[in-house]
Each structure stands twice: as structure tokens, then as C-alpha cells.
GROMACS .gro file of C-alpha atoms in nm:
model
  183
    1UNK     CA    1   4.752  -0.278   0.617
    2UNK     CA    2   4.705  -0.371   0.257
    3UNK     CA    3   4.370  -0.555   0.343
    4UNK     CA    4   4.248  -0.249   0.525
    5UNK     CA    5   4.346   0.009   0.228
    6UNK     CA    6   4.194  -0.190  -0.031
    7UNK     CA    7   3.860  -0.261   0.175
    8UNK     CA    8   3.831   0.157   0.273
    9UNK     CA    9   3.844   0.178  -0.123
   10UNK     CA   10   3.631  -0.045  -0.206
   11UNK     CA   11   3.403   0.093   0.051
   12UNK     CA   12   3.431   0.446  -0.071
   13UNK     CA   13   3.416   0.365  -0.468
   14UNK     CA   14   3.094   0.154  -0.330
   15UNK     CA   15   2.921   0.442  -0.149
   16UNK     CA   16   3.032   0.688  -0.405
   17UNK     CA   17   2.816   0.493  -0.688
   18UNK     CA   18   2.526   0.415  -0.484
   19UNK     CA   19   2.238   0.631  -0.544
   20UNK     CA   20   2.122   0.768  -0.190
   21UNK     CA   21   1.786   0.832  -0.071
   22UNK     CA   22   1.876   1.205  -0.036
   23UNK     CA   23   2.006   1.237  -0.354
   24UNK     CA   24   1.658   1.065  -0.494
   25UNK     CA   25   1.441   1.294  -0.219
   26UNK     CA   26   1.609   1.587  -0.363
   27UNK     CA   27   1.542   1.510  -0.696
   28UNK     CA   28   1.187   1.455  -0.606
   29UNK     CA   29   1.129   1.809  -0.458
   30UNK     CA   30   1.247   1.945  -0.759
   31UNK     CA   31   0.903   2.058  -0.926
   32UNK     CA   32   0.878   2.149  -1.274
   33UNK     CA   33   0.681   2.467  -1.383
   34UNK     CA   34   0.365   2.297  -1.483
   35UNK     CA   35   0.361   2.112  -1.123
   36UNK     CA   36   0.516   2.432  -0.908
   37UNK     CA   37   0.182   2.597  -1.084
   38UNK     CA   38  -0.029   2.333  -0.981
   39UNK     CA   39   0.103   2.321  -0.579
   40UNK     CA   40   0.071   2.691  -0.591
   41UNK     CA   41  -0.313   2.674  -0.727
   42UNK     CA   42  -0.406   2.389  -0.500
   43UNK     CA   43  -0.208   2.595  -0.184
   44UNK     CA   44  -0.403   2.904  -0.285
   45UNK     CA   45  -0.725   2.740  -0.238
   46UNK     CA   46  -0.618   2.596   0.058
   47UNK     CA   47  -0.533   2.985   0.211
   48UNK     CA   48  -0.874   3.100   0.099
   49UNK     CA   49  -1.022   2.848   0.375
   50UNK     CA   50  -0.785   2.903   0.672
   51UNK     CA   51  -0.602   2.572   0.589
   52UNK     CA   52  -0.253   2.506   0.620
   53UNK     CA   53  -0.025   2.524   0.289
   54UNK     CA   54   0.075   2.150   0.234
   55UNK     CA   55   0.406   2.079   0.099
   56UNK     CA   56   0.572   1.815  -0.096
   57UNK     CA   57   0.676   1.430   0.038
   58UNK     CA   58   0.910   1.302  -0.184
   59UNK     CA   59   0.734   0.934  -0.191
   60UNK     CA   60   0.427   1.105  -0.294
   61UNK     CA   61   0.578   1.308  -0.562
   62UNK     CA   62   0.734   0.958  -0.687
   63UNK     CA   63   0.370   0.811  -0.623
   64UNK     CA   64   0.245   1.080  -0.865
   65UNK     CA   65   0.486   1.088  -1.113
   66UNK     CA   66   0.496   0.709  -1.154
   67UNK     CA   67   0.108   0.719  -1.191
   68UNK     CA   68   0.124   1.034  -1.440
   69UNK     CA   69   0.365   0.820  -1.644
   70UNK     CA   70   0.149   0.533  -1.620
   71UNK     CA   71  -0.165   0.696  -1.698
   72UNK     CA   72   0.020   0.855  -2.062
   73UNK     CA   73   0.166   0.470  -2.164
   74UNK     CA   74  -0.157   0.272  -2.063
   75UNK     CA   75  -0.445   0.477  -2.020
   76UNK     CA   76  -0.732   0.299  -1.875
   77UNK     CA   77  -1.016   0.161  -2.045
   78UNK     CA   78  -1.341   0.168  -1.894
   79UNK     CA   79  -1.494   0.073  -1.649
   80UNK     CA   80  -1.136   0.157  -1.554
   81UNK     CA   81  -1.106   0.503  -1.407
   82UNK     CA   82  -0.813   0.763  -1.369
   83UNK     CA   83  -0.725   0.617  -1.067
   84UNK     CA   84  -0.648   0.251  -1.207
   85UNK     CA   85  -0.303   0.149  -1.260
   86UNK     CA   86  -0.160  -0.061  -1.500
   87UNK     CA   87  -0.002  -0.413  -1.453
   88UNK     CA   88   0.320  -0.251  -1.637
   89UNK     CA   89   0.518  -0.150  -1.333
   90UNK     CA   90   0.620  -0.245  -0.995
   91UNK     CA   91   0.327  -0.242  -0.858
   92UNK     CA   92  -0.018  -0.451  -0.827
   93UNK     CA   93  -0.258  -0.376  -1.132
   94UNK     CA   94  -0.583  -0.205  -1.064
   95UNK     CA   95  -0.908  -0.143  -1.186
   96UNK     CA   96  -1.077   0.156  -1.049
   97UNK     CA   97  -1.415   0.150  -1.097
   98UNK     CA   98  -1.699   0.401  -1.012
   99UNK     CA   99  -1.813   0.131  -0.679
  100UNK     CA  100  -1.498   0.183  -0.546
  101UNK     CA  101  -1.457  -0.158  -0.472
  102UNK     CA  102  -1.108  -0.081  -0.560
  103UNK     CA  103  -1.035   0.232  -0.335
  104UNK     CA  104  -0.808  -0.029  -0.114
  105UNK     CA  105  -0.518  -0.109  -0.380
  106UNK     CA  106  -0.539   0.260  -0.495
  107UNK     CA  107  -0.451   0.382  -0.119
  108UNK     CA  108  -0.220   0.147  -0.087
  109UNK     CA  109   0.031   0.267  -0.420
  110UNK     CA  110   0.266   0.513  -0.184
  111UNK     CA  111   0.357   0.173   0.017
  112UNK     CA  112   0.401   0.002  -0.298
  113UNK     CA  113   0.539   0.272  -0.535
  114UNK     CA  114   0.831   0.457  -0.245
  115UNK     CA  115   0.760   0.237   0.064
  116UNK     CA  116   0.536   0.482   0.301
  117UNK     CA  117   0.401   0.399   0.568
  118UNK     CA  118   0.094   0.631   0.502
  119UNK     CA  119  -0.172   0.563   0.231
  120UNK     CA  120  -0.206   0.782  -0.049
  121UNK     CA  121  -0.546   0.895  -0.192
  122UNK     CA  122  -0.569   1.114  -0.491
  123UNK     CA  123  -0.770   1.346  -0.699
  124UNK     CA  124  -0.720   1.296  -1.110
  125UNK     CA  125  -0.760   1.509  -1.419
  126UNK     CA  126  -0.761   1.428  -1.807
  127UNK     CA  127  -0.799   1.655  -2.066
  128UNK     CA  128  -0.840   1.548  -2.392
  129UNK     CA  129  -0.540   1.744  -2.568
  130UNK     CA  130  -0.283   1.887  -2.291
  131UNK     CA  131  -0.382   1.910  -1.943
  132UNK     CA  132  -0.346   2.239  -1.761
  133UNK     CA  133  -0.254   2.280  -1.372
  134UNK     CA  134  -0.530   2.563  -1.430
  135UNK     CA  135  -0.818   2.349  -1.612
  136UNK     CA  136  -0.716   2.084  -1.361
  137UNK     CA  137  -0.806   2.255  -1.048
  138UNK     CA  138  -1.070   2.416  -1.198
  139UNK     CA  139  -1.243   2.105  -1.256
  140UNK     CA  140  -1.099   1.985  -0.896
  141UNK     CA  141  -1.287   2.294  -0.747
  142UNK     CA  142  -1.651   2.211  -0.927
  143UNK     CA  143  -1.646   1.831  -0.865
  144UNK     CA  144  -1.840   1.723  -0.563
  145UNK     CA  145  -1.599   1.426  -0.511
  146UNK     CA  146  -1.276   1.569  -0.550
  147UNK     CA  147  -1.323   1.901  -0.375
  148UNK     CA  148  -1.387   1.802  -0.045
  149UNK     CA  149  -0.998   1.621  -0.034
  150UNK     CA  150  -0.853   1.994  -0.121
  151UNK     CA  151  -1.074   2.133   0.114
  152UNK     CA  152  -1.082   1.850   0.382
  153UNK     CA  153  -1.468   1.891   0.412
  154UNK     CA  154  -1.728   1.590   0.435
  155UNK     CA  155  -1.561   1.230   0.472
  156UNK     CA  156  -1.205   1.441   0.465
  157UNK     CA  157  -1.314   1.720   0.726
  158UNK     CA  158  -1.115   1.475   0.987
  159UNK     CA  159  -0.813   1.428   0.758
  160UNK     CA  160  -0.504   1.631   0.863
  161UNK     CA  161  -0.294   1.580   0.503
  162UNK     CA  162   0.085   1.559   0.623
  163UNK     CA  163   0.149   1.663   0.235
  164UNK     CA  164   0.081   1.586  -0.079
  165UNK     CA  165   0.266   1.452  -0.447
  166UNK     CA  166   0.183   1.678  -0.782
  167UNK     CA  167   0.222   1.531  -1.128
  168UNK     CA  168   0.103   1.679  -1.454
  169UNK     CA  169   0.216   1.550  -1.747
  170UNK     CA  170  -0.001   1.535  -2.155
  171UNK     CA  171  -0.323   1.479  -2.067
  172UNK     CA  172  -0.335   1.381  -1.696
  173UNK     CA  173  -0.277   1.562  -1.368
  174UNK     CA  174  -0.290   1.396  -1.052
  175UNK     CA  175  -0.274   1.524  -0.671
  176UNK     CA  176  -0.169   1.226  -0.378
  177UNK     CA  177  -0.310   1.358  -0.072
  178UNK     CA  178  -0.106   1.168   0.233
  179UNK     CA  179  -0.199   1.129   0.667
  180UNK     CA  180   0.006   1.087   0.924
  181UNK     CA  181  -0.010   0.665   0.960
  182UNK     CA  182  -0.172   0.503   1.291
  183UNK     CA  183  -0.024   0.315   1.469
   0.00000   0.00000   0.00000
């Protein structure tokens, strides 16, 4: 009886300290203003084409935070680009460059970042003194290589985005657009 006390106690103190995937999920969802504004601007453009409202996946909002974070302690250097990621995290380093030779181990960061199934792809944004969820779509909306992601037109018309991730942080913003994986 003793045995069986002490191991429902230790069982309890040990689920009682471990941090749960619905306790990290819910942190996730919780947006702050700057991103709520952003996921409101991007949803609104979204409406204004007849396209569904996409909400937040918590692995993409860690995806996005992670690579907001990154972006502010390592910015790239070029022929990096926004979408490169450092080798200071738990992930694989990588150079984005304007070829896209890279595009591969940039889709790939929501199974390496929170362990999706899906692949990520994202849109990016730096200002040079504070980025703004405003001056960050606006730039989204003029850029003939971003838009079409928000809009799911040209090489995205066939996408159906199961949700996204929204980071904004200093300088950068990011968007992680996810699909549904095949199987």
C-alpha cells in the first residue's frame, strides 16, 4: 500500500511540474496587440477577396516568434535574406538567398521549430527603426512576391492555408502561411 501511495505521488508531483502541450498551445494563441493588429489587417484583406479568415496554429505562432527573435539577435547579412535563419537555435542554419535555392530548409522550420507535419512558408518585413503591423502589410500588399501568399493567387491560387503564425517584434514582422500535409 505504501509502494502504491508513494508512486500516485510521485506521479502527480511529476505531472503537476511538467509543462503540457496545452498549457504551451494556449500560451501560443495568446497574441499581443501589435500581432492581434497584424492577423486582423492580413484577415481584412483576406474578406475583401471572398477568402476565408485564417486563424492561428500554435506551431506556427512558435515558428514565427522563434524566427522574429532570431531575426532581432542575428540579423542576416547579405546575400542572406529575411527568410534565413541563424545557426543560433535548434534548428538547421540557413541562407536565403534571392535563387531560392534555399526555399527547402525555410519550409521545412515548422517541422523543425514545433514538430508539424505541414511546411511553413512565410512572407517577411523589416523596417529600419520599429516595424509596424500597418507598414508591414502595406508593403505585403504592393510586393509582387509576397501578395499572392495573402491572396492565394498565382503559384498559391491552389494553396488552401489551414492557418497561419504572426510575429512582429523591433524591426521585423513575419507571417507563416501553413497547408494541410499530403499524405
Amino acid at each position: 500500500m505504501r509502494f502504491l501511495c508513494s508512486t500516485l505521488l510521485l506521479l502527480y508531483l511529476s505531472l503537476w511540474h511538467l509543462p503540457s502541450a496545452w498549457a504551451q498551445d494556449q500560451k501560443a494563441l495568446q497574441l499581443n496587440a501589435q500581432e492581434a493588429l497584424l492577423l486582423k489587417l492580413l484577415n481584412e484583406e483576406r474578406i475583401k477577396l471572398n477568402l476565408p479568415k485564417l486563424t492561428i496554429i500554435p506551431g506556427l505562432q512558435r515558428v514565427a516568434r522563434a524566427h522574429v527573435k532570431d531575426l532581432t539577435n542575428h540579423p542576416p547579412i547579405p546575400p542572406c535574406n529575411l527568410h534565413s535563419w541563424s545557426s543560433n537555435g535548434n534548428w538547421s542554419a540557413c541562407c536565403y538567398t534571392s535563387d531560392h535555392k534555399q526555399a527547402a530548409k525555410m519550409w521545412s522550420k515548422p517541422k523543425e521549430v514545433a514538430g508539424m507535419d505541414e511546411n511553413g512558408f512565410e512572407i517577411a518585413f523589416a523596417h529600419s527603426q520599429k516595424a509596424t503591423p500597418e507598414e508591414a502589410m502595406k508593403s505585403w500588399k504592393e510586393s509582387p512576391s509576397h501578395y499572392p501568399l495573402i491572396s492565394n493567387q498565382g503559384a498559391w491560387s491552389d494553396n488552401q492555408w489551414i492557418g497561419v503564425g504572426v510575429a512582429i517584434a523591433g524591426q521585423y514582422a513575419v507571417i507563416w502561411f501553413a497547408e494541410k500535409a499530403s499524405n
